[in-house]
PDB file of N, CA, C and O and ligand atoms in Angstrom:
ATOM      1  N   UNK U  26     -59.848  22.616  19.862  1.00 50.00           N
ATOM      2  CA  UNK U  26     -58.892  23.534  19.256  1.00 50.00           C
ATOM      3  C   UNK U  26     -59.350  24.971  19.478  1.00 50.00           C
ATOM      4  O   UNK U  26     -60.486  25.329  19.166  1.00 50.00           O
ATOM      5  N   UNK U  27     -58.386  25.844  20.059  1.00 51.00           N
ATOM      6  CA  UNK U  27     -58.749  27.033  19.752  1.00 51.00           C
ATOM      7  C   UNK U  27     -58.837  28.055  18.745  1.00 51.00           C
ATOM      8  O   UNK U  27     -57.930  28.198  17.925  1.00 51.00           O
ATOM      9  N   UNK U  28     -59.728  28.678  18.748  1.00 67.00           N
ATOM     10  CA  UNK U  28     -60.087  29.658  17.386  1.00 67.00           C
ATOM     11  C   UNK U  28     -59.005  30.490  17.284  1.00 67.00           C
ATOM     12  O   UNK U  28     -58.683  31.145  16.293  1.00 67.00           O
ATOM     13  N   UNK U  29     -58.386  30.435  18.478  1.00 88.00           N
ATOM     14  CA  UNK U  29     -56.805  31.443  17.963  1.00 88.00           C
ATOM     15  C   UNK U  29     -55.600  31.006  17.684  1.00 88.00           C
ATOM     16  O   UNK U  29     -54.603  31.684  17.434  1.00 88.00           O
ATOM     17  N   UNK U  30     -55.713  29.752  17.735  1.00 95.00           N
ATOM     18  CA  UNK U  30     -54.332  28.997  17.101  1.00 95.00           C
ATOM     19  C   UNK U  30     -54.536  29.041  15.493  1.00 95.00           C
ATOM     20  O   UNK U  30     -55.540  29.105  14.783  1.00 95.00           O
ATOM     21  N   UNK U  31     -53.106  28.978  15.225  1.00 97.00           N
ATOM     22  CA  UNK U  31     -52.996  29.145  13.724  1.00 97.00           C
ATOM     23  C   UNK U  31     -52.177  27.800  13.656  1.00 97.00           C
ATOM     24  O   UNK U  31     -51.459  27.252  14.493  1.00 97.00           O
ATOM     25  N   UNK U  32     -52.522  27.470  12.410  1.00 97.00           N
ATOM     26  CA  UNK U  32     -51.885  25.974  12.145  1.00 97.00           C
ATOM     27  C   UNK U  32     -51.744  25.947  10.852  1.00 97.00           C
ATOM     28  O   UNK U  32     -52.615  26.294  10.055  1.00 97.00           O
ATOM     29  N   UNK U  33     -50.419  25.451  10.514  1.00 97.00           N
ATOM     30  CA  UNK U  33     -49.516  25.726   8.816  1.00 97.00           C
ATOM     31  C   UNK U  33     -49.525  24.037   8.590  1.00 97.00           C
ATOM     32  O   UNK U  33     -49.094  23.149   9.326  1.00 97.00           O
ATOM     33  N   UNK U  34     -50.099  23.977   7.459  1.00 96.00           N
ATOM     34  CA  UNK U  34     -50.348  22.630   6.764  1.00 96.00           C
ATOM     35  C   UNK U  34     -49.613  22.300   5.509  1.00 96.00           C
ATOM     36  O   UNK U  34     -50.331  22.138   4.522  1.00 96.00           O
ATOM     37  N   UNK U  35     -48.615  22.198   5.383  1.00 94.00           N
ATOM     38  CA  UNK U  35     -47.908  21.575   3.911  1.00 94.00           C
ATOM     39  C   UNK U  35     -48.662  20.509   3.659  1.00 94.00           C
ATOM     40  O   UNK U  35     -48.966  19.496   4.289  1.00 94.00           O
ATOM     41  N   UNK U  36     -48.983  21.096   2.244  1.00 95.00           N
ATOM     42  CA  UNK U  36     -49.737  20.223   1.476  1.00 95.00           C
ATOM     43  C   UNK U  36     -48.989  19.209   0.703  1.00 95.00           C
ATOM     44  O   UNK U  36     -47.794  19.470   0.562  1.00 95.00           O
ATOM     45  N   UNK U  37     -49.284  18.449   0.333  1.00 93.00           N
ATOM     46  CA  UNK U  37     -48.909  17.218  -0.718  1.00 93.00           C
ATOM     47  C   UNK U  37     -48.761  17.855  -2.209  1.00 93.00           C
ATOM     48  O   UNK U  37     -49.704  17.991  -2.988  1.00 93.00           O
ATOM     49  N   UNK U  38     -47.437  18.215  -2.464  1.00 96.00           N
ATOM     50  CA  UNK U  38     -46.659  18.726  -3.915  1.00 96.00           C
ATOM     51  C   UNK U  38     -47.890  20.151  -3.693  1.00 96.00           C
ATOM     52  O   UNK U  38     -48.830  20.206  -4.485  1.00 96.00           O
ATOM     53  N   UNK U  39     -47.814  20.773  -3.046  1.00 96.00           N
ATOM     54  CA  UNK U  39     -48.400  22.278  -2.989  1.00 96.00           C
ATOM     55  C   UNK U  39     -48.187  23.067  -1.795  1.00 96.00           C
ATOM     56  O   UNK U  39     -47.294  22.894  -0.965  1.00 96.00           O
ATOM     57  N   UNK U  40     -49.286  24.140  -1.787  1.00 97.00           N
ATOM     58  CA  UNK U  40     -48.986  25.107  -0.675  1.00 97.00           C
ATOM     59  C   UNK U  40     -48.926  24.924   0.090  1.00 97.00           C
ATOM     60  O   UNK U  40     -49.275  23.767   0.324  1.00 97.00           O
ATOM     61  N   UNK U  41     -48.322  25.986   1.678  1.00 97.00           N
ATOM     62  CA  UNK U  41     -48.736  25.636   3.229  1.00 97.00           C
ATOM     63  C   UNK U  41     -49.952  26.123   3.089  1.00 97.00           C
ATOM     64  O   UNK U  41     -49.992  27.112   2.356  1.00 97.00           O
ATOM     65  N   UNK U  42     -51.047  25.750   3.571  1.00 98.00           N
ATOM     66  CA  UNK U  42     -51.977  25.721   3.945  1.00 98.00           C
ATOM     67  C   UNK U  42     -52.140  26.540   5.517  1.00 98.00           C
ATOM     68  O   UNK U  42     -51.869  26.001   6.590  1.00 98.00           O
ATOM     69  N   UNK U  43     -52.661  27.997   5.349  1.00 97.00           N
ATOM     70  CA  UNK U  43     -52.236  28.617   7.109  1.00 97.00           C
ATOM     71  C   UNK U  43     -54.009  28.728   7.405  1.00 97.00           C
ATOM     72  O   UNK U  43     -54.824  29.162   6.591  1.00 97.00           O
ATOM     73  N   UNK U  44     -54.217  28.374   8.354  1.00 97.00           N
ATOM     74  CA  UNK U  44     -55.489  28.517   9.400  1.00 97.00           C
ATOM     75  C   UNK U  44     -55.373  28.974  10.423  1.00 97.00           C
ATOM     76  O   UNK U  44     -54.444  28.641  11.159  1.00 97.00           O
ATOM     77  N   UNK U  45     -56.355  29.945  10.795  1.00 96.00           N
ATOM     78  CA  UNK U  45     -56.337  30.856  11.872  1.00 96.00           C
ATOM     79  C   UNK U  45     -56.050  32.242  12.319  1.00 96.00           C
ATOM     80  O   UNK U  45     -55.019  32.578  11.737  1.00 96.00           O
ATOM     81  N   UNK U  46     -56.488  33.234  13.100  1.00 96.00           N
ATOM     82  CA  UNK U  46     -56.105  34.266  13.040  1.00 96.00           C
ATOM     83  C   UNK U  46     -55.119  34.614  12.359  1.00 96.00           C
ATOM     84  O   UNK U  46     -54.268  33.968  12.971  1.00 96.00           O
ATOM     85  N   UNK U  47     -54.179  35.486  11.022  1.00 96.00           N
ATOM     86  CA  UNK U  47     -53.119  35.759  10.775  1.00 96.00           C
ATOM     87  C   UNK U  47     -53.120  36.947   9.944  1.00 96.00           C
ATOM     88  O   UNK U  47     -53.978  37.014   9.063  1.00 96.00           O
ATOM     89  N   UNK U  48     -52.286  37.901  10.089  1.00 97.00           N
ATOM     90  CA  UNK U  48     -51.858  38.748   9.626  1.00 97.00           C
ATOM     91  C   UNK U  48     -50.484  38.540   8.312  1.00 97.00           C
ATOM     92  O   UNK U  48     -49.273  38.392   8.471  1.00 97.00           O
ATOM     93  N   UNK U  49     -50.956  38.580   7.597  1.00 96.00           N
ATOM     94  CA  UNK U  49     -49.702  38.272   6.152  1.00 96.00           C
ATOM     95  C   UNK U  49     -49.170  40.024   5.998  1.00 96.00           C
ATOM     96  O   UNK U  49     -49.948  40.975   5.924  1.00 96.00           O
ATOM     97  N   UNK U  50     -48.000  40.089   5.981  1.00 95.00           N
ATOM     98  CA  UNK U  50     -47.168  41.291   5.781  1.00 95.00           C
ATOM     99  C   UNK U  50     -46.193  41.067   4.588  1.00 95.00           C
ATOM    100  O   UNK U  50     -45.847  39.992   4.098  1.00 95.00           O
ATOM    101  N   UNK U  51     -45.805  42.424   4.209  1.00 93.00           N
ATOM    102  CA  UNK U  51     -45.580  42.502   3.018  1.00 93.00           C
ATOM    103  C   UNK U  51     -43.683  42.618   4.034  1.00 93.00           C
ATOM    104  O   UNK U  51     -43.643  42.843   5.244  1.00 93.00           O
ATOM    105  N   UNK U  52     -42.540  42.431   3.271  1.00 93.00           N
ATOM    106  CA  UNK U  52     -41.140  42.603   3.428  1.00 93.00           C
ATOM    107  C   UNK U  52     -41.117  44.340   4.313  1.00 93.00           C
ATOM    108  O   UNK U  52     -40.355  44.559   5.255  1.00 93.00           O
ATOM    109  N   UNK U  53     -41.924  45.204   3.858  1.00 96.00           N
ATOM    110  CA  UNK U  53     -41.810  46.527   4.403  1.00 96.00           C
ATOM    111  C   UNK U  53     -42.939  46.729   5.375  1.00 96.00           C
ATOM    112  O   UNK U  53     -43.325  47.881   5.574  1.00 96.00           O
ATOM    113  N   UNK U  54     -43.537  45.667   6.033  1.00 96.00           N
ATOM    114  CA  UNK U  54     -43.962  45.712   6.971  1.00 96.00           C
ATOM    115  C   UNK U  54     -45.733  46.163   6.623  1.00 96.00           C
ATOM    116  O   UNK U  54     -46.661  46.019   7.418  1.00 96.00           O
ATOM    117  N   UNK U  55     -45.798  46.579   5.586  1.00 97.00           N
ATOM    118  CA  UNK U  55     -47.260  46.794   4.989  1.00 97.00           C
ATOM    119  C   UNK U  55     -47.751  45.248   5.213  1.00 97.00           C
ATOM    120  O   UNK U  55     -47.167  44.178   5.046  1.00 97.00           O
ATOM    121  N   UNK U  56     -49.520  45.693   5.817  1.00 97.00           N
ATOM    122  CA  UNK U  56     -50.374  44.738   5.937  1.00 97.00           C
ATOM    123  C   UNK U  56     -50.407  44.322   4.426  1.00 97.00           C
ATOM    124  O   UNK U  56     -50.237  45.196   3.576  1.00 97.00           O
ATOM    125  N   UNK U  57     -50.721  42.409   3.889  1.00 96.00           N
ATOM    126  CA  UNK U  57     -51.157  42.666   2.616  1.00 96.00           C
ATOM    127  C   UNK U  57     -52.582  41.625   3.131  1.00 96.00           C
ATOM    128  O   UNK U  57     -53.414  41.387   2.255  1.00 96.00           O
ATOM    129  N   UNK U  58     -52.783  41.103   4.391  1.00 95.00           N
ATOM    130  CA  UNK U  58     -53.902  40.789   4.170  1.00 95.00           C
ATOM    131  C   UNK U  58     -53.953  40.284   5.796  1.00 95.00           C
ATOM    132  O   UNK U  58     -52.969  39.878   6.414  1.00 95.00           O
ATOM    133  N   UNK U  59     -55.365  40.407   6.355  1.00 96.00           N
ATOM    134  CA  UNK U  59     -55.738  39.930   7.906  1.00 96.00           C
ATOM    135  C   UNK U  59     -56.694  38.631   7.236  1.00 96.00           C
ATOM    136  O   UNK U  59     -57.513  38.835   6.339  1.00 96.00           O
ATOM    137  N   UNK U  60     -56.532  37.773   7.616  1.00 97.00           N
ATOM    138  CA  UNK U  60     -57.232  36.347   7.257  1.00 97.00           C
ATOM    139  C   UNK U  60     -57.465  35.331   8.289  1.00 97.00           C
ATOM    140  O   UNK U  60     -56.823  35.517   9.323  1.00 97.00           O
ATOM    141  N   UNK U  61     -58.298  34.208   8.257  1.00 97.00           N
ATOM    142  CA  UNK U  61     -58.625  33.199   8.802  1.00 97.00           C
ATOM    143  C   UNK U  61     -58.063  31.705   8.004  1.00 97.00           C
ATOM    144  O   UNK U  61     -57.891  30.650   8.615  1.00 97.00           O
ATOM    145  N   UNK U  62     -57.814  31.905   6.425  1.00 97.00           N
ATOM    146  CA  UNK U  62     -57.112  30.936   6.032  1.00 97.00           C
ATOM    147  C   UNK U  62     -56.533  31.234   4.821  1.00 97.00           C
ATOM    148  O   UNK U  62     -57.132  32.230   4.416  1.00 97.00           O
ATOM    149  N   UNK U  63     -55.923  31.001   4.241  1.00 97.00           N
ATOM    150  CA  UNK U  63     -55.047  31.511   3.049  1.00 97.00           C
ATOM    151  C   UNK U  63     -53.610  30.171   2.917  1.00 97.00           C
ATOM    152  O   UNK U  63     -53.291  29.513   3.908  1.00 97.00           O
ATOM    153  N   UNK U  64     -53.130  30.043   1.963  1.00 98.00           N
ATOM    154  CA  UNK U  64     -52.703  29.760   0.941  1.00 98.00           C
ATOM    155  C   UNK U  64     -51.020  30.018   0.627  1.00 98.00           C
ATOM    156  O   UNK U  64     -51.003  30.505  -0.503  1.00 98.00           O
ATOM    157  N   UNK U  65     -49.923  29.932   1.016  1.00 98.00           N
ATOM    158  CA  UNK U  65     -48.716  30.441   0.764  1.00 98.00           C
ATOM    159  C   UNK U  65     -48.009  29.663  -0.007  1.00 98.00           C
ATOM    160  O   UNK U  65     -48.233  28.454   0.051  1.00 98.00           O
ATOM    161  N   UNK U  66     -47.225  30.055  -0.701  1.00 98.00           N
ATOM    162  CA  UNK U  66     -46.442  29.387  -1.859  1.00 98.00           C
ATOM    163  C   UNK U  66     -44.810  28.780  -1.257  1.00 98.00           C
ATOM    164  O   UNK U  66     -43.875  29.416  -0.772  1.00 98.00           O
ATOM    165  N   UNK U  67     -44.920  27.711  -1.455  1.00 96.00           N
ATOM    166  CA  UNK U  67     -43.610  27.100  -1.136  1.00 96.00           C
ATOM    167  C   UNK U  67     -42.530  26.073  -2.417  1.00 96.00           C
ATOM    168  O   UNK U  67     -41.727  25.142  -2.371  1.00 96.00           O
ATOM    169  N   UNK U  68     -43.127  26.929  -3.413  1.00 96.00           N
ATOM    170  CA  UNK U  68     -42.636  26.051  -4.529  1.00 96.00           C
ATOM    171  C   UNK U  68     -41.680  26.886  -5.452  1.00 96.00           C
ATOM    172  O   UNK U  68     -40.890  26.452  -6.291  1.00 96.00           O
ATOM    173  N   UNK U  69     -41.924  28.122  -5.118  1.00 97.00           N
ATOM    174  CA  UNK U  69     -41.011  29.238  -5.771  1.00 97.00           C
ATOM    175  C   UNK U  69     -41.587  29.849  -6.953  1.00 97.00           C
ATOM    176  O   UNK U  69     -41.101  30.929  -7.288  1.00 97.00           O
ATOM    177  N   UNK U  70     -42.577  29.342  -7.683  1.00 98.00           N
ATOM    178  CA  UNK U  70     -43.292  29.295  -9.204  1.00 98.00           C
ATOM    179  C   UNK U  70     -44.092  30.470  -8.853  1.00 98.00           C
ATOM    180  O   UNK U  70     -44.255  31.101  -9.897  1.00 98.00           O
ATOM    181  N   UNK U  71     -44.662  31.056  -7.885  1.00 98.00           N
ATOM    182  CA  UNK U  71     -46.005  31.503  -8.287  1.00 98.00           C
ATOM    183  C   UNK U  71     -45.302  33.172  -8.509  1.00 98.00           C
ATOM    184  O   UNK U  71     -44.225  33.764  -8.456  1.00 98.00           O
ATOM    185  N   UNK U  72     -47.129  33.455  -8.856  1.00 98.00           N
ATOM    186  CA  UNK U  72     -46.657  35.171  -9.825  1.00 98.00           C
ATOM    187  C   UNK U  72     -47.352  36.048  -8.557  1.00 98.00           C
ATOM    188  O   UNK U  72     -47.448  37.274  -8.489  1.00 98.00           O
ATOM    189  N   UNK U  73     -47.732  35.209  -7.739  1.00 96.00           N
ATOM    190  CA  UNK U  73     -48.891  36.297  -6.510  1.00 96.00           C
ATOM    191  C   UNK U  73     -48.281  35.932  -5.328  1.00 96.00           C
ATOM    192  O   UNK U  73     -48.992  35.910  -4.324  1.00 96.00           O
ATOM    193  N   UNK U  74     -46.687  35.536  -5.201  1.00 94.00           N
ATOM    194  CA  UNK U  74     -45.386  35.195  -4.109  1.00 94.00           C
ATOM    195  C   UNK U  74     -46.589  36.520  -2.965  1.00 94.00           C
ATOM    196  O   UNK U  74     -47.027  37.592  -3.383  1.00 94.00           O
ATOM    197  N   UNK U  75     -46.766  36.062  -1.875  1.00 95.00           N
ATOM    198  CA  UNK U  75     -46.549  34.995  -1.237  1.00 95.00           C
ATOM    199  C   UNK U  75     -47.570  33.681  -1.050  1.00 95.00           C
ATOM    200  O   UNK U  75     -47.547  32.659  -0.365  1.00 95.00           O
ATOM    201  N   UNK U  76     -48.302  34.155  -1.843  1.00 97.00           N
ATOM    202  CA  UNK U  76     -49.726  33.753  -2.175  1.00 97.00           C
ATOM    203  C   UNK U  76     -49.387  32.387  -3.265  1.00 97.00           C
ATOM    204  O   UNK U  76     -48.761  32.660  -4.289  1.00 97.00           O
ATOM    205  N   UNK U  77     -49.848  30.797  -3.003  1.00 98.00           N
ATOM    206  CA  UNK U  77     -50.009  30.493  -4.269  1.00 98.00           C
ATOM    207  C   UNK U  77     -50.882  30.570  -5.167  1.00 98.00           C
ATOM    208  O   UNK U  77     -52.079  30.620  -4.888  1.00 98.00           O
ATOM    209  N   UNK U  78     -50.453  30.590  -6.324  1.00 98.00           N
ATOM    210  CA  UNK U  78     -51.277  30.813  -7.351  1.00 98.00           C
ATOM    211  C   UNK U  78     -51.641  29.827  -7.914  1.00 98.00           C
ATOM    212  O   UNK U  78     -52.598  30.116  -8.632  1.00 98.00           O
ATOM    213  N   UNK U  79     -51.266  28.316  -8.003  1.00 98.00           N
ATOM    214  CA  UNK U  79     -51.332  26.995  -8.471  1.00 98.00           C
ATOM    215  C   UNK U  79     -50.271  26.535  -9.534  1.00 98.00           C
ATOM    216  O   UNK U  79     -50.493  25.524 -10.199  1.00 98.00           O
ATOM    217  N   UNK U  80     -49.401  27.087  -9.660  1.00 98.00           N
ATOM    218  CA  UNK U  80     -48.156  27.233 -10.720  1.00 98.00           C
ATOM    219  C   UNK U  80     -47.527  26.514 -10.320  1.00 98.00           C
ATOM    220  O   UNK U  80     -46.421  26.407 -10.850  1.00 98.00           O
ATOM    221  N   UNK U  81     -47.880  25.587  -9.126  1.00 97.00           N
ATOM    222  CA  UNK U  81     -46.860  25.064  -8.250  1.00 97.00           C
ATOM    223  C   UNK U  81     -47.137  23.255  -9.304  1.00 97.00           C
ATOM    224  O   UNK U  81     -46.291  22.361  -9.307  1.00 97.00           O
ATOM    225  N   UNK U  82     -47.978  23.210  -9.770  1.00 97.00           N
ATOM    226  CA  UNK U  82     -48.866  22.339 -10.923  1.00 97.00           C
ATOM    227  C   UNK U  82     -47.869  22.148 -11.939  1.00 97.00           C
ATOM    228  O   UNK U  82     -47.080  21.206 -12.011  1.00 97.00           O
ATOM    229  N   UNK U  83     -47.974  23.096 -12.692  1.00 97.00           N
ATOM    230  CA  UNK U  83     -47.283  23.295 -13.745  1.00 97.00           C
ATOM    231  C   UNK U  83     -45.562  23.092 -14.004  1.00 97.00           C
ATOM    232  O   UNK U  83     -45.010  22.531 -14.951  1.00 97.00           O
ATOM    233  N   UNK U  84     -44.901  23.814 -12.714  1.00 97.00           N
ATOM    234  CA  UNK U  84     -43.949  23.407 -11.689  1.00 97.00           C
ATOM    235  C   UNK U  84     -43.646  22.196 -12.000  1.00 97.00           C
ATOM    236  O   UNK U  84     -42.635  21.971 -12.665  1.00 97.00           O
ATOM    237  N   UNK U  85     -44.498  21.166 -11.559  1.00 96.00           N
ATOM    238  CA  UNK U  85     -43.968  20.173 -11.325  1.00 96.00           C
ATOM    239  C   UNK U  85     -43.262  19.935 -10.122  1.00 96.00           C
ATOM    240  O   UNK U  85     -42.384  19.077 -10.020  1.00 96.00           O
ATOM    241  N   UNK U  86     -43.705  20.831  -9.030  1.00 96.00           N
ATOM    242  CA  UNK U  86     -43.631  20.846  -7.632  1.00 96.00           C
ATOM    243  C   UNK U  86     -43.422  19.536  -6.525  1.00 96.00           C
ATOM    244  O   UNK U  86     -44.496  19.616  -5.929  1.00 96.00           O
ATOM    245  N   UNK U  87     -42.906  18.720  -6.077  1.00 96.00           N
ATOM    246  CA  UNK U  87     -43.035  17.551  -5.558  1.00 96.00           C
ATOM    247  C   UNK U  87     -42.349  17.741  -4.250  1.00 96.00           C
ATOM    248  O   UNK U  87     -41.192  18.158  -4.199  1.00 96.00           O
ATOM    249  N   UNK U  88     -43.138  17.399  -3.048  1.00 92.00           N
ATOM    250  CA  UNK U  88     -43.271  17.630  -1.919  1.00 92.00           C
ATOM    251  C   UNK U  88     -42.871  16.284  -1.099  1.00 92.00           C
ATOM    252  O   UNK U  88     -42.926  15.275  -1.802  1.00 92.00           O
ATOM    253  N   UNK U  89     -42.550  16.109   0.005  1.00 76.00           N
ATOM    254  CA  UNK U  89     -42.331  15.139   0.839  1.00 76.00           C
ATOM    255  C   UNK U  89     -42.899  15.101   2.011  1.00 76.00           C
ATOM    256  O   UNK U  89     -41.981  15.211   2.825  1.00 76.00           O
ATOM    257  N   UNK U  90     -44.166  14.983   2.706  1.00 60.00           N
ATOM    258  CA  UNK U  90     -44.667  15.811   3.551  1.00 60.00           C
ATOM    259  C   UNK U  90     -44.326  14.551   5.509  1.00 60.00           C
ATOM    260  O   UNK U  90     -45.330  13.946   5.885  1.00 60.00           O
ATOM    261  N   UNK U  91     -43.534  14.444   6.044  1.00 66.00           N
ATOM    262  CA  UNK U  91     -42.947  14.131   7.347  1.00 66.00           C
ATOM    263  C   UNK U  91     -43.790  14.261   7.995  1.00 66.00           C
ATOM    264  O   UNK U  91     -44.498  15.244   8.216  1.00 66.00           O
ATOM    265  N   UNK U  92     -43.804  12.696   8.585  1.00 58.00           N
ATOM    266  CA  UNK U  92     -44.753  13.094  10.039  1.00 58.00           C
ATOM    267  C   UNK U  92     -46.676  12.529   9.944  1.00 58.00           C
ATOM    268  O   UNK U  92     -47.432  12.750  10.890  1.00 58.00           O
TER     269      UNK U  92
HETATM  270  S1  FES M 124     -46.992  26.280  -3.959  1.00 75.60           S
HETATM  271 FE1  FES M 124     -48.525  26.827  -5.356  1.00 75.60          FE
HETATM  272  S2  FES M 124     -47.578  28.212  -6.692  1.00 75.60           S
HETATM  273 FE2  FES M 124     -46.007  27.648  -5.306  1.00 75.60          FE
END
């Protein structure tokens, strides 16, 4: 695998899971973070959008993960 591929992991009733070089931007184009792995919210719950926060728990979040 290369160190420059990025690879998005939906988790089981939680976050995508992103690995690899990535740049996270804010809607106005502001950097909000350069990373190697991080965490995104796909459950709608969290308070740190785009980031999860684990609210996705509480939620009651339930995922179907294909494939
Ligand atoms: S997926 Fe974790 S807070 Fe939304």
């Amino acid at each position: 695998m290369s160190e420059d591929r990025v690879t998005i992991t939906p988790l089981t009733d939680g976050p995508l899971e992103v690995t690899g070089p990535v740049t996270i931007t804010a809607s106005d184009g502001s950097t909000l973070e350069t990373t190697d792995r991080t965490w995104l919210c796909r459950c709608g719950a969290s308070a740190k959008k785009p980031y999860c926060d684990g609210s996705h728990k509480k939620a009651g979040f339930i995922s179907t993960v294909e494939g």
